[in-house]
Coordinates of C-alpha atoms in Angstrom, one line a residue:
X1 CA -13.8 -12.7 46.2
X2 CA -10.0 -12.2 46.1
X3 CA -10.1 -9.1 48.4
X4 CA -12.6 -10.6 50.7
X5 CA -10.4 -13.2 51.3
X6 CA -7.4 -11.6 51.7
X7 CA -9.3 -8.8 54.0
X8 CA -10.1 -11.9 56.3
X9 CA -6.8 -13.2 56.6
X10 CA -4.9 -9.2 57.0
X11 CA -7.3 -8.9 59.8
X12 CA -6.9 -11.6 61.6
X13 CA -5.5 -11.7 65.2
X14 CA -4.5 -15.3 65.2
X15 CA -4.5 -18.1 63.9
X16 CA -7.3 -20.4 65.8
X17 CA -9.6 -19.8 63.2
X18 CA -8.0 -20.0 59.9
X19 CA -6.6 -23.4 61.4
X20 CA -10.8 -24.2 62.4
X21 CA -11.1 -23.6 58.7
X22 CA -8.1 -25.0 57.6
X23 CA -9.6 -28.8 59.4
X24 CA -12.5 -28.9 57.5
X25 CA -11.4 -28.1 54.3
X26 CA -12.7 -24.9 53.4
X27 CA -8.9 -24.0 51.9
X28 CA -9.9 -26.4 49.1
X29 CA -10.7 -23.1 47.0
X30 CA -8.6 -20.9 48.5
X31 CA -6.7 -18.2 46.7
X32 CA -3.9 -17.4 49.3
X33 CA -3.1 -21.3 50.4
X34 CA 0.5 -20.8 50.5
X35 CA 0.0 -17.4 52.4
X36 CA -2.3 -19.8 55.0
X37 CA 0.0 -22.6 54.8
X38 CA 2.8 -20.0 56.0
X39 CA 0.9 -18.8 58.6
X40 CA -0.2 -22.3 60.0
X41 CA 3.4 -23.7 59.7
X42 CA 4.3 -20.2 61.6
X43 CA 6.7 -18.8 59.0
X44 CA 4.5 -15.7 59.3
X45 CA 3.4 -14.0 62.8
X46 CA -0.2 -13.6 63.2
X47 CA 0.4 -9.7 62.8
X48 CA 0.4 -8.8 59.1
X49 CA 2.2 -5.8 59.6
X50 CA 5.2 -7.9 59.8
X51 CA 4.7 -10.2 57.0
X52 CA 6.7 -8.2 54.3
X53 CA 9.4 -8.0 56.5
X54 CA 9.8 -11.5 57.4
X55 CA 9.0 -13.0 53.7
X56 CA 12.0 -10.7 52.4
X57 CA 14.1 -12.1 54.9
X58 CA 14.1 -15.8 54.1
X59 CA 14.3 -14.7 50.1
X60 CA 17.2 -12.7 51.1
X61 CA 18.4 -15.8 53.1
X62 CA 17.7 -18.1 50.0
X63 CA 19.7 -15.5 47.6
X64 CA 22.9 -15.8 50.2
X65 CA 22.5 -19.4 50.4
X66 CA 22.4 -19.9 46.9
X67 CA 25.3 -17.9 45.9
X68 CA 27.0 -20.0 48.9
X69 CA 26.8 -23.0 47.2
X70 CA 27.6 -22.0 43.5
X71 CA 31.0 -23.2 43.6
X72 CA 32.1 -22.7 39.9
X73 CA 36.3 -22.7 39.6
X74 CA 35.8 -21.7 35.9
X75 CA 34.6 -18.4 37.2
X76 CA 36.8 -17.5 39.8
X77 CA 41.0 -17.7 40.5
X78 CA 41.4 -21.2 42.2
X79 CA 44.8 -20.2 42.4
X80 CA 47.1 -22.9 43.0
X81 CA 44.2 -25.5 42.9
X82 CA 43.8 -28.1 40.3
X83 CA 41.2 -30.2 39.0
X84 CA 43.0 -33.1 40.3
X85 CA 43.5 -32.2 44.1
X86 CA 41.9 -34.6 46.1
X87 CA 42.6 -32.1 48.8
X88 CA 39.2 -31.8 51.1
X89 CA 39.5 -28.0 50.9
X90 CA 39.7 -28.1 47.2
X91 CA 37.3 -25.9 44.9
X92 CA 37.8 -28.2 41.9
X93 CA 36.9 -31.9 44.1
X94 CA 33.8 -29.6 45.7
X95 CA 32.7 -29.1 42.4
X96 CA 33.0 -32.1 40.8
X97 CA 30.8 -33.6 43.6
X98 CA 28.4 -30.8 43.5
X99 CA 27.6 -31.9 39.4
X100 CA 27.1 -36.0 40.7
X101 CA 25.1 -34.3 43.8
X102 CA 22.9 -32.6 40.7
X103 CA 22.7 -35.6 38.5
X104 CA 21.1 -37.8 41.1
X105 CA 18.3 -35.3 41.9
X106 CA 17.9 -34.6 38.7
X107 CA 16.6 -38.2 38.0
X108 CA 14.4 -37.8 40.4
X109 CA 13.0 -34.7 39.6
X110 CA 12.1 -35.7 35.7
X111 CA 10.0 -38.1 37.3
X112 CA 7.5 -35.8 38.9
X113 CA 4.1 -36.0 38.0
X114 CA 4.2 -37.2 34.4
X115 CA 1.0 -36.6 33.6
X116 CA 1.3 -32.6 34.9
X117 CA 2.6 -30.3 32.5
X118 CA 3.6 -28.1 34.9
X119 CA 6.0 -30.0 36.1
X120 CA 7.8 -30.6 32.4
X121 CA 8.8 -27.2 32.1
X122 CA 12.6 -27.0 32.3
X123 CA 12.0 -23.8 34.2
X124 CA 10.2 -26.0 37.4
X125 CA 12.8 -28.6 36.9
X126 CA 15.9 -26.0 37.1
X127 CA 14.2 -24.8 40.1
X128 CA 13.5 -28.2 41.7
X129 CA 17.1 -28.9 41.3
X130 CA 18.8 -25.6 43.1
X131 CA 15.9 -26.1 45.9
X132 CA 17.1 -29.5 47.0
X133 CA 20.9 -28.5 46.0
X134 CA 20.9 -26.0 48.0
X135 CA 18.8 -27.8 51.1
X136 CA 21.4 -30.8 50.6
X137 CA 24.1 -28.2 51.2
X138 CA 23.0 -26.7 53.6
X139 CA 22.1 -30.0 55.1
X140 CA 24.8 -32.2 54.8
X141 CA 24.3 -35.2 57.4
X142 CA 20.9 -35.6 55.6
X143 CA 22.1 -34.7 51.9
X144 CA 19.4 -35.7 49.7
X145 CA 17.3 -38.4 49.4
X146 CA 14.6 -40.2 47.2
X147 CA 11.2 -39.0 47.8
X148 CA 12.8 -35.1 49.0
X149 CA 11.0 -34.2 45.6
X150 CA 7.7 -35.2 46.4
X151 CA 7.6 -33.4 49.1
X152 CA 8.6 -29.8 47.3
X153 CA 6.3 -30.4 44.2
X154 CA 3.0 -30.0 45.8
X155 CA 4.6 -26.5 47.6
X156 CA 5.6 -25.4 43.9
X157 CA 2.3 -26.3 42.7
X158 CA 0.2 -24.0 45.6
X159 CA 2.6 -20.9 45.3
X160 CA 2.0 -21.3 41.0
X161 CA -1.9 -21.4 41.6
X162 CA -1.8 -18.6 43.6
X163 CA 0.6 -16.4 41.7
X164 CA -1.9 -17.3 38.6
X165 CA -5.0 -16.3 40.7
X166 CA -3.4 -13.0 41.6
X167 CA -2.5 -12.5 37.8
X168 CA -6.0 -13.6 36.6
X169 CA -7.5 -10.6 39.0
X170 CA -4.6 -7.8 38.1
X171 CA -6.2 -8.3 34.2
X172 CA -9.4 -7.7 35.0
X173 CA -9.0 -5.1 37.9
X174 CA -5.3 -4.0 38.9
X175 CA -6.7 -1.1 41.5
X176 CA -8.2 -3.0 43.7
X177 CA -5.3 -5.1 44.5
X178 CA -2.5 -3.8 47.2
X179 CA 1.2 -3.8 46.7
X180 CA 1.1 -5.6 49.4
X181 CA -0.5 -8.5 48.1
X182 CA 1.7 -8.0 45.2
X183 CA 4.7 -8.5 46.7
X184 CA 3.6 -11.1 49.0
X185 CA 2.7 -13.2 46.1
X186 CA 5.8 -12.1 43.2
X187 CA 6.1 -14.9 41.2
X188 CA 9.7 -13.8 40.6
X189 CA 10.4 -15.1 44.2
X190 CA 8.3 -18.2 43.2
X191 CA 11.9 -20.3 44.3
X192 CA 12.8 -18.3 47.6
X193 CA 9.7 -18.9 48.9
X194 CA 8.9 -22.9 48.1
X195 CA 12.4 -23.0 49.6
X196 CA 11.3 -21.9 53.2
X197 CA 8.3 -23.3 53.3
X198 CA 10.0 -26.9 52.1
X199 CA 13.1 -26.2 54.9
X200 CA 10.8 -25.6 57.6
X201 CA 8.6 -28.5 56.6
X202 CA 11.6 -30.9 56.1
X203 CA 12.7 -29.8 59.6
X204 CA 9.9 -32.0 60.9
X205 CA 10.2 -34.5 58.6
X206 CA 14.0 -35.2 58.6
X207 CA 13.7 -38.3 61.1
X208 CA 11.8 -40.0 58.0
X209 CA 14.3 -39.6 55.8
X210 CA 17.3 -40.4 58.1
X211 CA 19.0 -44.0 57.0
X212 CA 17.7 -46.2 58.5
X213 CA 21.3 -48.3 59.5
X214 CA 21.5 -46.4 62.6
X215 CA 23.2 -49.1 65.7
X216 CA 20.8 -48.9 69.3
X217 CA 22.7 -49.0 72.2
X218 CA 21.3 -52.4 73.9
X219 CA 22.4 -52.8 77.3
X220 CA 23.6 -56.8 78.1
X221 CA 21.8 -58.6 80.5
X222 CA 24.4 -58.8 82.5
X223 CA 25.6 -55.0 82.9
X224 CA 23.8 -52.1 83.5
X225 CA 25.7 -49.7 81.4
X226 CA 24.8 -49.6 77.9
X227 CA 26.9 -51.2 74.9
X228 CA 27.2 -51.2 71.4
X229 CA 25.0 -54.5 70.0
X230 CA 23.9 -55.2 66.4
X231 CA 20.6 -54.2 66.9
X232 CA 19.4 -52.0 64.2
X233 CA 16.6 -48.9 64.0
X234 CA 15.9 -45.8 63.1
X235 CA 13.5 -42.6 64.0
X236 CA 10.5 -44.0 61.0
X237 CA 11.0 -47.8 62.0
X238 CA 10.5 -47.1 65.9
X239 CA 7.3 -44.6 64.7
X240 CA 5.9 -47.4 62.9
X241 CA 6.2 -49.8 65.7
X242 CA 4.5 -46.7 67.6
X243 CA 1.3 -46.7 65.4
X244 CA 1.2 -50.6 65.0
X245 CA 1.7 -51.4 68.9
X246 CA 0.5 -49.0 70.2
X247 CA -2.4 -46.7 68.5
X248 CA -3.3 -49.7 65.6
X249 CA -4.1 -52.1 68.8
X250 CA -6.3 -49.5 70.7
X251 CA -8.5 -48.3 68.1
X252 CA -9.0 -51.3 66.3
X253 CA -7.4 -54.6 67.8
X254 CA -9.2 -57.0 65.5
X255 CA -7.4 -55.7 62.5
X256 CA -4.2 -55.3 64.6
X257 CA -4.5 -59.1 65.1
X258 CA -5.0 -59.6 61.5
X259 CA -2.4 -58.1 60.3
X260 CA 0.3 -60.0 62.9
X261 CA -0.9 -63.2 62.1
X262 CA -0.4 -62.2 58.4
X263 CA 3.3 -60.9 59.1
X264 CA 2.7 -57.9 57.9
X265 CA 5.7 -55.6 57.9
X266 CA 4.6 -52.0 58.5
X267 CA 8.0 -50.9 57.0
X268 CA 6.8 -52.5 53.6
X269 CA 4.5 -49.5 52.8
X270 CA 4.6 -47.4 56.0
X271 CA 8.1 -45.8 55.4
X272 CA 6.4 -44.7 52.0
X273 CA 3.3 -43.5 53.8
X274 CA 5.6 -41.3 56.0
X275 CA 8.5 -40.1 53.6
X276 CA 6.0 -38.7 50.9
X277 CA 3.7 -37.6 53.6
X278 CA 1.2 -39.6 51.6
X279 CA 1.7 -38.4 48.8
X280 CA 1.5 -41.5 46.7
X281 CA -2.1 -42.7 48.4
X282 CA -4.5 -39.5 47.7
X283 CA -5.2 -37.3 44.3
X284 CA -3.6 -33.9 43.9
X285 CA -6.5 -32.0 45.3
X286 CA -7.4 -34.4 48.4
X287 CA -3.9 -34.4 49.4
X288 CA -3.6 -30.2 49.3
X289 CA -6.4 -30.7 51.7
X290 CA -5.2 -33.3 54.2
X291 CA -2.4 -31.4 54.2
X292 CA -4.5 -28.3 55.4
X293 CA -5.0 -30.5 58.2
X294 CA -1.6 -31.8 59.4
X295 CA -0.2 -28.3 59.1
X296 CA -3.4 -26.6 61.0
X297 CA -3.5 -29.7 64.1
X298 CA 0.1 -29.8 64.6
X299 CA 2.7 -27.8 63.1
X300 CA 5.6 -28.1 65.0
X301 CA 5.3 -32.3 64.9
X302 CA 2.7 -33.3 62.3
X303 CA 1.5 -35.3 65.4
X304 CA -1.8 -36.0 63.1
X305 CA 0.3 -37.7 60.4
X306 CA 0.4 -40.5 62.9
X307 CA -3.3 -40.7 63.4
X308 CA -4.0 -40.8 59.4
X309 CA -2.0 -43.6 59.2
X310 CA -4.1 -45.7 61.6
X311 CA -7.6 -44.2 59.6
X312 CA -6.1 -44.9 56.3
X313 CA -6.2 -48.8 57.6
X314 CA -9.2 -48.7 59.7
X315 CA -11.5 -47.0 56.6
X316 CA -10.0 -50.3 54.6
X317 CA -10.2 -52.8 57.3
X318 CA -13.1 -54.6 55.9
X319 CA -10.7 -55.2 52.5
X320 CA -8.1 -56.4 54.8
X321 CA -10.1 -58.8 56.9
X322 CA -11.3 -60.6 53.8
X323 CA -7.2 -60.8 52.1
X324 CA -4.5 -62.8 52.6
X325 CA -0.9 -61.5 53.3
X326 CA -0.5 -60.7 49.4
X327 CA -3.8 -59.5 48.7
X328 CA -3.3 -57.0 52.0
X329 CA -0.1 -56.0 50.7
X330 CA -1.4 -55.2 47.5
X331 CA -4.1 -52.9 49.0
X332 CA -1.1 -51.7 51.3
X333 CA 1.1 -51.0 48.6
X334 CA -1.8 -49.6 46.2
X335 CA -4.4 -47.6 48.2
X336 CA -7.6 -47.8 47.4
X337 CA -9.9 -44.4 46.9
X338 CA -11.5 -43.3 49.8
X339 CA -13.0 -40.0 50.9
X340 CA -10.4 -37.9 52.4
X341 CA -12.7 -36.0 54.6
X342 CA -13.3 -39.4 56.4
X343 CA -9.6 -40.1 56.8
X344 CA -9.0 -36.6 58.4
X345 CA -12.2 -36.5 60.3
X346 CA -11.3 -40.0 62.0
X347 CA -7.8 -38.8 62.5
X348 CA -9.1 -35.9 64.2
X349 CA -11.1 -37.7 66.4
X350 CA -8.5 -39.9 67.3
X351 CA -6.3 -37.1 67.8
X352 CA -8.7 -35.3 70.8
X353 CA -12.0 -37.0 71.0
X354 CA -13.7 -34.2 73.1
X355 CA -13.4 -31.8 70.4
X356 CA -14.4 -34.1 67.4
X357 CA -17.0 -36.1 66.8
X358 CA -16.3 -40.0 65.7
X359 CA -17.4 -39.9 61.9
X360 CA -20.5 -42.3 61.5
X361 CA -19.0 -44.7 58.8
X362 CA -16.0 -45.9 61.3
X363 CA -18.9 -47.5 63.3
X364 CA -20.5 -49.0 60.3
X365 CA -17.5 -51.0 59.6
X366 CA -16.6 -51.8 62.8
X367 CA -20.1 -53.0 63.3
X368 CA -19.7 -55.6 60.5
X369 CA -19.9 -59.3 61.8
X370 CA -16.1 -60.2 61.8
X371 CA -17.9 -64.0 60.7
X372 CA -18.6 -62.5 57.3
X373 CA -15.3 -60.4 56.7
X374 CA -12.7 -61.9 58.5
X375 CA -10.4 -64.1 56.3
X376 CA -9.7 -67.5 57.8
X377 CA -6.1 -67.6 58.0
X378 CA -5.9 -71.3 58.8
X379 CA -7.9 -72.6 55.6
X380 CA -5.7 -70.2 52.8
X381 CA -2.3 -69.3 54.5
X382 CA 0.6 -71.8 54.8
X383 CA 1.8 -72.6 58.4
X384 CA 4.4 -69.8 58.7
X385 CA 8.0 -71.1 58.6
X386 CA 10.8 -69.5 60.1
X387 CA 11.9 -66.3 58.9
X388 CA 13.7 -67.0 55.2
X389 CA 13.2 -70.6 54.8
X390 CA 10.0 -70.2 53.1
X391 CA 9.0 -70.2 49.4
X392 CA 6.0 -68.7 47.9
X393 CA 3.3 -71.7 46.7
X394 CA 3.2 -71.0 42.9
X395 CA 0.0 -69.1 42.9
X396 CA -2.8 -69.4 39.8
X397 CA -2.5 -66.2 37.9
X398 CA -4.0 -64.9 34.9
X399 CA -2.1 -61.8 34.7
X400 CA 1.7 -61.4 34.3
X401 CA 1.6 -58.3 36.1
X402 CA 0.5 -60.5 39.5
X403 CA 2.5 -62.3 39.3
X404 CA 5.5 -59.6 38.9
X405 CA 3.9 -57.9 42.0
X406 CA 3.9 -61.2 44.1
X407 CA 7.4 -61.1 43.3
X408 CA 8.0 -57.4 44.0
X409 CA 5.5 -57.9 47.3
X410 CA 7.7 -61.2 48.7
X411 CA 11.3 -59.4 48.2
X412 CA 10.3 -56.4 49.9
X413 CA 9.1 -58.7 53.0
X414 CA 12.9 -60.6 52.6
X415 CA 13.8 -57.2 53.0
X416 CA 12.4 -56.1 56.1
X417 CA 13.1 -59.1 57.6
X418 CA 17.2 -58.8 56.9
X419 CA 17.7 -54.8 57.3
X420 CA 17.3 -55.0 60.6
X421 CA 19.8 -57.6 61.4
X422 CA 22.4 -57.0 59.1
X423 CA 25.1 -55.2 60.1
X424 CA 26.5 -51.8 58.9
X425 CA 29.8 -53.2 59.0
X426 CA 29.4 -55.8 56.3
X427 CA 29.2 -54.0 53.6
X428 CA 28.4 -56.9 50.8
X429 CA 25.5 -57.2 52.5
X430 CA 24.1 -54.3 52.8
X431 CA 24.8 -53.5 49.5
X432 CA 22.8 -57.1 48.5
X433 CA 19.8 -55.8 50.4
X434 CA 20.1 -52.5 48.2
X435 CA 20.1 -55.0 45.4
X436 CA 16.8 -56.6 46.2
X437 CA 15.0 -53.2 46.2
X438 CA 16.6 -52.6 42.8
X439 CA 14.7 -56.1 42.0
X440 CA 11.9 -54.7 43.3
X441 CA 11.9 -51.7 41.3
X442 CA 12.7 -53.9 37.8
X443 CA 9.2 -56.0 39.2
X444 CA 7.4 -52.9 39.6
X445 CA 4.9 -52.5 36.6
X446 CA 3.4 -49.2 37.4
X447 CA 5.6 -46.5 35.9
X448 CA 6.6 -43.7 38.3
X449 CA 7.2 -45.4 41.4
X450 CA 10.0 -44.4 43.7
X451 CA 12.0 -46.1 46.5
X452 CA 9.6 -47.6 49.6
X453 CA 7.2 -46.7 47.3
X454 CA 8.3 -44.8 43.7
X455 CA 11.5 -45.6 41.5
X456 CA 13.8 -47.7 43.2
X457 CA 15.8 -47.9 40.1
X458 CA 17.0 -45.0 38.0
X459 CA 17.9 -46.3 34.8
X460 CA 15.6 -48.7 32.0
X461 CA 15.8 -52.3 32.6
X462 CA 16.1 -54.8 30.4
X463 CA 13.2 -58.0 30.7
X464 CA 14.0 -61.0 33.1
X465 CA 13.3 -64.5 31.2
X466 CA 11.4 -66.5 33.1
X467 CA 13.2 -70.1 34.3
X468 CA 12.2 -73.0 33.9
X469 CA 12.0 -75.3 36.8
X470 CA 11.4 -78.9 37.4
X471 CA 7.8 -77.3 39.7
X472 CA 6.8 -75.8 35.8
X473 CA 3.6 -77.2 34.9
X474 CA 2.8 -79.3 31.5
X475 CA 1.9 -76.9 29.2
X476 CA 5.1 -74.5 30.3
X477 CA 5.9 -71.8 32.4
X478 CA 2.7 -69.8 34.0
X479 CA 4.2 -66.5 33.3
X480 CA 5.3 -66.4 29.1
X481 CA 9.1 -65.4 28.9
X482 CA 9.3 -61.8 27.2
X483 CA 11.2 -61.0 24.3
X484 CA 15.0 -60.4 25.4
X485 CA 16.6 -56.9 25.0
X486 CA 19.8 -59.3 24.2
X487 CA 20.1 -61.3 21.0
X488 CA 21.1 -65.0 22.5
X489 CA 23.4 -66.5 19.6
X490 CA 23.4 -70.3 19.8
X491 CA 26.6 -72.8 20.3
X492 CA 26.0 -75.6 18.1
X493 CA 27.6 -78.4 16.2
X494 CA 27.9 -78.6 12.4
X495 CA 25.9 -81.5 11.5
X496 CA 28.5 -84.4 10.3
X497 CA 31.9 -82.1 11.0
X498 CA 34.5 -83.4 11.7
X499 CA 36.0 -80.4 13.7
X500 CA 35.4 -80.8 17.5
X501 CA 35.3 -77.4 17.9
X502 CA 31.5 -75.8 18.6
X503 CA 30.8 -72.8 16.4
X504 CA 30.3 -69.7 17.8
X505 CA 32.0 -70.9 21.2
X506 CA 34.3 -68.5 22.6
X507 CA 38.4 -69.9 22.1
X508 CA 39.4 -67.9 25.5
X509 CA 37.9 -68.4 29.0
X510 CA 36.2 -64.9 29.5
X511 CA 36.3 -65.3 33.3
X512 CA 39.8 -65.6 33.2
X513 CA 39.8 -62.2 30.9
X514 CA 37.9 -60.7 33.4
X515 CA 40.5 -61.3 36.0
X516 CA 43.1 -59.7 34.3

């Protein structure tokens, strides 16, 4: 089986057909995936004569970009350096960053894939670590950011299934296997080459990842040269506006309506969507093979991701059309299963409807009497106020964990609403809308979950008590308070004392402590 395979891919001419084979799944079993994926990114020519050649070339590349970066003044003469310098040249202040650079990714990285051992190897970890080191080097107007690891793990994972195919085959019968194929799939170079497939792959996906506090050039209405305005955007925010107003409204305007009279904000689970390359939405195994896809249709633009985006909410429009803003945000937020082949094959057709067929079930639900599915927005939804004078109607839950994802769901649409408009310059603000996806984080009850998406915050929080208001019902608060992490001690009077004093009061004002 191994051979065969690996005959059919030595001997091809190009690479129209692995990518015809790629689109409808048929790498789901494949042995050589991350040999495919190479090809269909184009990190490999079609002739396989060359393929040696150019694989040793980005691992020597890696090697010398690796021993670039490894910066350590313990083990070389920094001569009249210190460890103090704050000099920009300095070895010592390079270094020093280079360990907080490490931390942070670290963080990240520990959380990948619980539940996979592979991943909780220190070995993979280490190696997680120098991969997005070194890419942050290299890169440094992108550095690193939150979600970069999601994107290298399922790479790491392919190349370690196909090294372990190629092993299982050498124990049974080493002679029918090339050196070729040997050295093609080393799992000594099991770094060097996730690292060029994850550069090449984060060279299309950088715009997603860019910060999204980037000022537009607006031109007043009274000029016609451009100027500097407040206005606020960035590569993912104007791609989402793309899919919503523009693709979202062609290929299924009901639900586009929907979702504007509900307020939706795209960039509450769309910049998620994007960054992980959805990543967080599909199992393992469907998202190795929707993958397949992106990187067979359109390599040098992952124009397809675009098109899955819109069938990802058209194959759950009937949910939608029956929710309210916070029941469509929770299905936003928390995809619901569906069969991947129908997401790509309705992407596909969307993507060049001569060549693919429109799948039978998109007609189904768009066949559904909108009378029976359609949620009336005017019976459950509150007139919409203006922006942030609004409060949430204190909703009937039987589940604390609702009622911490109401929460989490609301902030994150505060959110949208004030990123844009806030400036860069004000710094106390942006660093409160930082805040509120901290808060989001702390209200997130699914383990695991990083930022737009999965682990806002990096370190264990403690429980919030829940307040009291004058709205609290008889009976209490809907939501029991947890059990504090803090042990509250309490002020009191002695019964009949004398002494004016309260016991256990402080003597000092801390706050003026504090400013000292």
């Amino acid at each position: 089986m191994i051979i065969t395979e690996w005959r059919y891919l030595f001997n091809i001419t190009n690479t129209d057909e692995l990518r015809t084979t790629a689109v409808k799944a048929k790498l789901r079993t494949s042995r050589f995936r991350s040999l495919c994926w190479r090809l269909l990114l184009e990190i490999l020519p079609p002739d396989s004569t060359k393929w040696l050649m150019v694989i040793e070339k980005y691992r020597s590349l890696y090697e010398q970009i690796k021993s670039t970066h490894d910066n350590d003044p313990h083990a070389q003469d920094s001569g009249p350096d210190d460890p103090l310098s704050q000099d920009e040249d300095s070895i010592w202040k390079q270094y020093f960053k280079d360990i907080e650079l490490k931390k942070v990714i670290e963080q990240d990285v520990v959380r990948t894939s619980p539940g996979v051992e592979f991943f909780g190897t220190e070995k993979i970890r280490k190696i997680m670590i120098d991969i997005l080191f070194c890419y942050s080097r290299e890169h440094p107007d992108l550095c690193y950011r939150q979600g970069m690891h999601e994107i290298l793990a399922p790479l790491l994972f392919v190349l370690h299934c196909d090294h372990q195919a190629l092993l299982h085959v050498l124990e049974q019968s080493s002679s029918d296997i090339s050196d070729l194929i040997k050295k093609i799939l080393d799992p000594a170079y099991l770094e060097a080459d996730a690292y060029s497939l994850f550069n090449i792959i984060m060279e299309v996906m950088k715009d997603y990842y860019n910060i999204n506090d980037f000022i537009v050039s607006v031109p007043k209405p009274t000029e016609h040269v451009k100027t500097t305005s407040s206005t606020f955007n960035s590569q993912v925010v104007q791609k989402l506006s793309k899919i919503r107003d523009t693709m979202l409204t062609k290929h299924d305007p009901e639900l586009y309506g929907h979702l504007l009279d509900l307020d939706i904000s795209f960039t509450t689970f769309g910049v998620r969507w994007l960054r992980l390359l959805f990543g967080g939405e599909f199992s393992s195994m469907d998202l190795l093979v929707l993958w397949d896809a992106i990187f067979a249709t359109s390599p040098q633009d992952f124009a397809l991701v675009n098109h899955i985006f819109v069938a990802m909410l058209v194959l759950i429009r009937i949910q939608l059309l029956k929710s309210d803003n916070t029941d469509c945000l929770k299905h936003l937020m928390r995809y619901p299963p569906v069969d991947v082949m129908n997401v790509i094959e309705y992407a596909l057709h969307m993507f060049d409807p001569k060549m693919y067929l429109l799948p039978s079930i998109i007609n189904s639900l768009k066949h559904e009497k909108s009378e029976n599915i359609k949620f009336n927005v005017t019976d459950h939804q509150p007139e919409r106020p203006s922006k942030l004078n609004t409060y949430l109607p204190r909703p009937t839950r039987n589940s604390a964990d609702d009622l911490l994802e109401l929460c989490r769901i609301k902030l994150l649409q505060y959110h949208s609403i004030l990123n844009p408009v806030v400036p860069i310059q004000n710094k106390e603000a942006r660093q409160a809308l930082t805040g509120m996806l901290e808060l989001c984080g702390m209200l997130n009850s699914r383990p695991g979950i990083i930022e737009m998406g999965r682990d806002v915050v990096r370190s264990t929080t403690t429980p919030i008590d829940t307040l009291l208001t004058p709205e609290t019902p008889e009976g209490g608060p809907l939501l029991p308070p947890p059990a504090s992490a803090i042990t509250m001690k309490v002020f009191r009077k002695t019964e009949n004392s004398t002494d004016s004093q309260i016991q256990g009061a402080p003597t000092k004002n801390p706050l003026k402590q504090m400013k000292r």
